[in-house]
Coordinates of C-alpha atoms and ligand atoms in Angstrom, one line a residue:
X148 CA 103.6 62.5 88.7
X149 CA 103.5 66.4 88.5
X150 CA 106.9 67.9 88.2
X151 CA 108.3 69.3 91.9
X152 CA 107.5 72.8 92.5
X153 CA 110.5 75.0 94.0
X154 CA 108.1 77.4 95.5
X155 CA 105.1 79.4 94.8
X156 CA 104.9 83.3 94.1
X157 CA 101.9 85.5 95.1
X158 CA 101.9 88.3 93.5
X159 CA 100.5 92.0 95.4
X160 CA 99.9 95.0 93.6
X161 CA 102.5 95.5 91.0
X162 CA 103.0 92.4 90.5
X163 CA 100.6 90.7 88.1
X164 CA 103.2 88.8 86.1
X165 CA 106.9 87.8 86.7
X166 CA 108.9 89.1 84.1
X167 CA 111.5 86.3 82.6
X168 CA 109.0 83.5 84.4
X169 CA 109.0 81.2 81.1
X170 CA 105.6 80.3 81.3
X171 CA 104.6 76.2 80.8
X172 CA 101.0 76.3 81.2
X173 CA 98.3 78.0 83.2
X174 CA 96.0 76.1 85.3
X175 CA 92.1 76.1 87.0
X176 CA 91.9 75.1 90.3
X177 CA 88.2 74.7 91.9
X178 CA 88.5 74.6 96.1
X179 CA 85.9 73.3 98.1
X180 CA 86.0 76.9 99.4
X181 CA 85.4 79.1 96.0
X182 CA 87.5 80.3 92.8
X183 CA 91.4 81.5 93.5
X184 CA 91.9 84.9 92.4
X185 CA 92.7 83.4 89.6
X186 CA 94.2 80.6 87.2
X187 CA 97.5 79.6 88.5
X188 CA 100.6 79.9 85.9
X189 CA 103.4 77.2 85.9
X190 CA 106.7 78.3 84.7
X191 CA 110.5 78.3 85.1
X192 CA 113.2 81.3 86.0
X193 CA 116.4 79.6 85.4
X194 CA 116.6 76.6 87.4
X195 CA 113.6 76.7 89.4
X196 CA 110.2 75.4 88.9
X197 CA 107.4 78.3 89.6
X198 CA 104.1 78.7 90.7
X199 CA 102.4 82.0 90.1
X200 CA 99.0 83.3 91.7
X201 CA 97.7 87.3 91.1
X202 CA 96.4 88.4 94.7
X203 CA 94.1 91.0 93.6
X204 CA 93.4 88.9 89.9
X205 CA 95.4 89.1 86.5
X206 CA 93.8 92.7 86.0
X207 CA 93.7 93.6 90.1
X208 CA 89.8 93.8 90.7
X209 CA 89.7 91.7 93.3
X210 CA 90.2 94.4 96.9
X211 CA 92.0 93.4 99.9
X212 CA 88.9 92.1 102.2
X213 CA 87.3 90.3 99.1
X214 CA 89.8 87.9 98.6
X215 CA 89.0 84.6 98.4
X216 CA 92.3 83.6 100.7
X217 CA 91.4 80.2 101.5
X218 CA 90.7 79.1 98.0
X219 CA 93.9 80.9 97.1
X220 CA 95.9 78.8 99.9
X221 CA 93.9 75.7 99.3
X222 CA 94.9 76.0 95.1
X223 CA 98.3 76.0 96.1
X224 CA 99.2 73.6 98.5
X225 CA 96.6 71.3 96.2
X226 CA 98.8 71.6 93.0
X227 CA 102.0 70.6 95.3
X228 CA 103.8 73.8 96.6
X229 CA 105.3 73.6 99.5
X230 CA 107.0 77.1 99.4
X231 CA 105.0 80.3 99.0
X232 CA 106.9 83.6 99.0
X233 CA 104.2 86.6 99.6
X234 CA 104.7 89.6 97.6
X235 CA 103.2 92.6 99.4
X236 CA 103.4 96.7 99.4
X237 CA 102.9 98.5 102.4
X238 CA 103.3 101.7 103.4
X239 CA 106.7 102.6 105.8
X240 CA 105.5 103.5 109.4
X241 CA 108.8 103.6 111.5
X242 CA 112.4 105.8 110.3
X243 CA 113.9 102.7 108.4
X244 CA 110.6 101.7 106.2
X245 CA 111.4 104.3 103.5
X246 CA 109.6 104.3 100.4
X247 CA 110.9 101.7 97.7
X248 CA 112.9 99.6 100.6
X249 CA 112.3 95.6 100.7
X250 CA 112.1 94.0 104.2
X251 CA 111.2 90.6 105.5
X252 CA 108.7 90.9 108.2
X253 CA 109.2 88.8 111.2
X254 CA 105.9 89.7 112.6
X255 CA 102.6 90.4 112.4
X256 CA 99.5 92.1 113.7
X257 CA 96.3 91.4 112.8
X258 CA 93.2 94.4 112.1
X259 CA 91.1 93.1 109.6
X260 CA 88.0 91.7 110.5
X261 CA 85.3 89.5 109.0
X262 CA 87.6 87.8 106.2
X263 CA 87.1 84.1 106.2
X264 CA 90.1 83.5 108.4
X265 CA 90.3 79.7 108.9
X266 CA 90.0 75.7 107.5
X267 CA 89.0 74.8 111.1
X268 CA 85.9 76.2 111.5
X269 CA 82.9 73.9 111.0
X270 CA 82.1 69.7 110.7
X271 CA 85.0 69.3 113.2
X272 CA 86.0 66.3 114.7
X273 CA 87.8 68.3 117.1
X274 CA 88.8 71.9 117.9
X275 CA 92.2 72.9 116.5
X276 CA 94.6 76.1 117.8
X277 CA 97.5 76.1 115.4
X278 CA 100.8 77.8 117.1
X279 CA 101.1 80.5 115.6
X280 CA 104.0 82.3 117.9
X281 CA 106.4 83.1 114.6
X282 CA 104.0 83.6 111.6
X283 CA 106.5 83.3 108.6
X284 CA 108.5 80.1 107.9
X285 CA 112.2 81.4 109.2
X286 CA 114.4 79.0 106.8
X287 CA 112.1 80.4 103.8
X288 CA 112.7 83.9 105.5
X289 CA 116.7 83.6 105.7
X290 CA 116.6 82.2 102.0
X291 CA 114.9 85.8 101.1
X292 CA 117.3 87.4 103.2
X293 CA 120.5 85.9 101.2
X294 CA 119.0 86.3 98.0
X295 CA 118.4 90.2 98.6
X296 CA 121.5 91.0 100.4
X297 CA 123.1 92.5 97.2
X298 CA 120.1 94.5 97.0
X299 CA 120.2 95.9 100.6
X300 CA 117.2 94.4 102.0
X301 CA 115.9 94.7 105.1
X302 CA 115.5 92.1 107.9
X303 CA 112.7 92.1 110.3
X304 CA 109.5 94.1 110.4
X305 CA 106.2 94.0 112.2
X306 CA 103.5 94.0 109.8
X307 CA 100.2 95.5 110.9
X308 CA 97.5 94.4 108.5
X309 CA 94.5 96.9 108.2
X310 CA 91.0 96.2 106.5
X311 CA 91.0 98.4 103.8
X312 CA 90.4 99.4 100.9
X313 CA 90.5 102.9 102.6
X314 CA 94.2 104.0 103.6
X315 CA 94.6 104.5 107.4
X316 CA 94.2 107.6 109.4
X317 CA 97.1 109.7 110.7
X318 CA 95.6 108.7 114.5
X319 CA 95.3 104.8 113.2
X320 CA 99.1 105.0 112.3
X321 CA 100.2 106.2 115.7
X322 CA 98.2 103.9 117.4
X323 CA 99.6 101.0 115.2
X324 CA 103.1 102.3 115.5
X325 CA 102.5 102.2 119.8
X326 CA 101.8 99.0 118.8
X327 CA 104.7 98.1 117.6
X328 CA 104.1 98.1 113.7
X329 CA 106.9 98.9 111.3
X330 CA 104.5 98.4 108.4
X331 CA 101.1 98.6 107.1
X332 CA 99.7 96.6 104.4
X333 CA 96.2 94.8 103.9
X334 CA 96.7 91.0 102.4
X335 CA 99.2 89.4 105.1
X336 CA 95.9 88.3 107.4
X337 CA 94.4 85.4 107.4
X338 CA 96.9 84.5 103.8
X339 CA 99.6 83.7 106.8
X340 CA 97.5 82.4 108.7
X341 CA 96.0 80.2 106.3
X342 CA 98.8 78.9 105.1
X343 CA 100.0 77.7 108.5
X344 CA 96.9 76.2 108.8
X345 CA 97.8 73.9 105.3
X346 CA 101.4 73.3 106.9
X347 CA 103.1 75.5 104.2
X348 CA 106.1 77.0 104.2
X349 CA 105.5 80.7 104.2
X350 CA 107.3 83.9 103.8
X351 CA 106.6 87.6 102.7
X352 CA 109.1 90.4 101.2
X353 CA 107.0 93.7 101.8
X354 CA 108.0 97.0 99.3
X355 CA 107.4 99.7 100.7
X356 CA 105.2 102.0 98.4
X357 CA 104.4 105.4 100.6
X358 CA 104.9 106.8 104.0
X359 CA 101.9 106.0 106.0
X360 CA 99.1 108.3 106.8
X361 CA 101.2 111.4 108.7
X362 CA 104.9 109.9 108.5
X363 CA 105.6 111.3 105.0
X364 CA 106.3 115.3 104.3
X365 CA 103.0 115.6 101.9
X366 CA 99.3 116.4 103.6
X367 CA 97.8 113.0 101.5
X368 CA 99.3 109.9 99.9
X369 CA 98.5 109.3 96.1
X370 CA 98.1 106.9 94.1
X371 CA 100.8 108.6 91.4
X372 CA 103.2 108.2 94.2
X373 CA 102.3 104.7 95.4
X374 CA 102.4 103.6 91.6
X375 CA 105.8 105.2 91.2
X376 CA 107.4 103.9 94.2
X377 CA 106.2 100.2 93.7
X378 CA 107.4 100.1 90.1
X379 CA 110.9 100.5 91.2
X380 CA 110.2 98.4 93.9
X381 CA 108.7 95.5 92.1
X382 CA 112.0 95.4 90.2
X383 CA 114.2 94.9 92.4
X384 CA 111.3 92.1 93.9
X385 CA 112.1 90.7 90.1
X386 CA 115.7 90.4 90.7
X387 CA 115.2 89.2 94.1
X388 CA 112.8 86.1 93.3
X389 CA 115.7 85.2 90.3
X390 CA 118.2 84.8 93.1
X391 CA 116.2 82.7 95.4
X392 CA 116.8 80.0 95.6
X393 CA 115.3 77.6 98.6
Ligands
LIG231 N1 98.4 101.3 104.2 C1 97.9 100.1 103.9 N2 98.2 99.3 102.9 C2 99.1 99.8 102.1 C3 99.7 101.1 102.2 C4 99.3 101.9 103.3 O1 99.7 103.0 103.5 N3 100.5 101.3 101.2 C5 100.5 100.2 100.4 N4 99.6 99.3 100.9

């Protein structure tokens, strides 16, 4: 009997390894539905028994609309997770979504289009709707919440997941933020979705790497300052996931 797994970590961009994760083994994982992003590494931070996944691959290759998310779900919830904490940057639409800030979204609205979005889509013995009213697991979210509080982190957003790769256009932002979006980021749809599907227990911290198109004071967003804001953001994600515990 495989050892129990306190929860599973996917890593966004910034985040290809977990610093102070002492690493056990790393693990294939074939899915009926393709290759994961990538092998899946099994290791400890203090107490707690990890999984780790790369979103975009250990060398992020792999783009926002060509992951594989049902094989990435699938891997997980196959090896016994029950937990997955979603690592994510986004860029800051509304006044309090400042670069390098961590927030728990609460919400989420969904842009993408033709990602393979669902388990319950062919050789059915019946049609399935899962609800779908709050999208991230609430106990898994207060357990964030507690274990960032030292680290001011923010509680509630509404993420508004875009197609990508391309950032957004000044005019997509203000029709996202009439929306309703606090965010935008490209990886939360269908992973959340997904993973509701599998009955997991799902929850996302988002850093915030860059103003969205025409919030910020410069004309274009870089990837110098994207880079530069998600490094120190990724390290207070570090300190974050070492007090978690759930
Ligand atoms: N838009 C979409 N995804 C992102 C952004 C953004 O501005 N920043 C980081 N991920």
């Amino acid at each position: 009997m495989s050892e129990y797994i306190d929860f599973a970590v996917i890593g966004g961009t910034g985040l290809t390894a977990i610093e102070g994760l002492e690493i056990i083994h790393k693990e294939v994982v074939h899915t009926p539905y393709g290759e994961p992003s990538g092998q899946i590494t099994h290791g400890r931070i203090g107490q707690h028994r990890i999984a780790f996944l790369a979103r975009h691959g250990y060398t992020h290759t792999i783009p926002p609309h060509q992951i594989n998310y049902r094989a990435n779900m699938w891997a997980l919830k196959s090896i016994g997770v029950e937990k997955v904490v979603a690592i994510a940057a986004v860029g800051g639409i509304t006044a309090p979504m400042r670069p390098q800030a961590l927030v728990i979204p609460h919400q989420l609205i969904d842009y993408t289009y033709g990602r393979k979005h669902t388990y319950f889509d062919e050789g059915l013995e019946k049609v399935t709707h899962i609800d779908f009213s709050n999208p991230y697991c609430e106990d898994l979210r207060q357990a964030l919440l507690v274990a960032g509080k030292h680290l001011g982190i923010l509680d509630g957003a509404t993420y508004g997941v875009t197609q990508g790769p391309r950032l957004e256009t000044a005019a997509e932002i203000q029709r996202m933020e009439r929306d309703g979006c606090d965010v935008v980021g490209m990886t939360a749809m269908p992973e959340a979705a997904l993973a509701r599907e599998l009955g997991l227990c799902y929850a996302s911290c988002n850093v915030v790497a860059n103003w969205a198109a025409g919030k910020g004071e410069q004309a274009v967003i870089t990837m110098d300052e994207i880079q530069a804001n998600l490094s120190q953001g990724m390290a207070q994600v570090r300190i974050l996931l070492r007090s978690l515990v759930c």
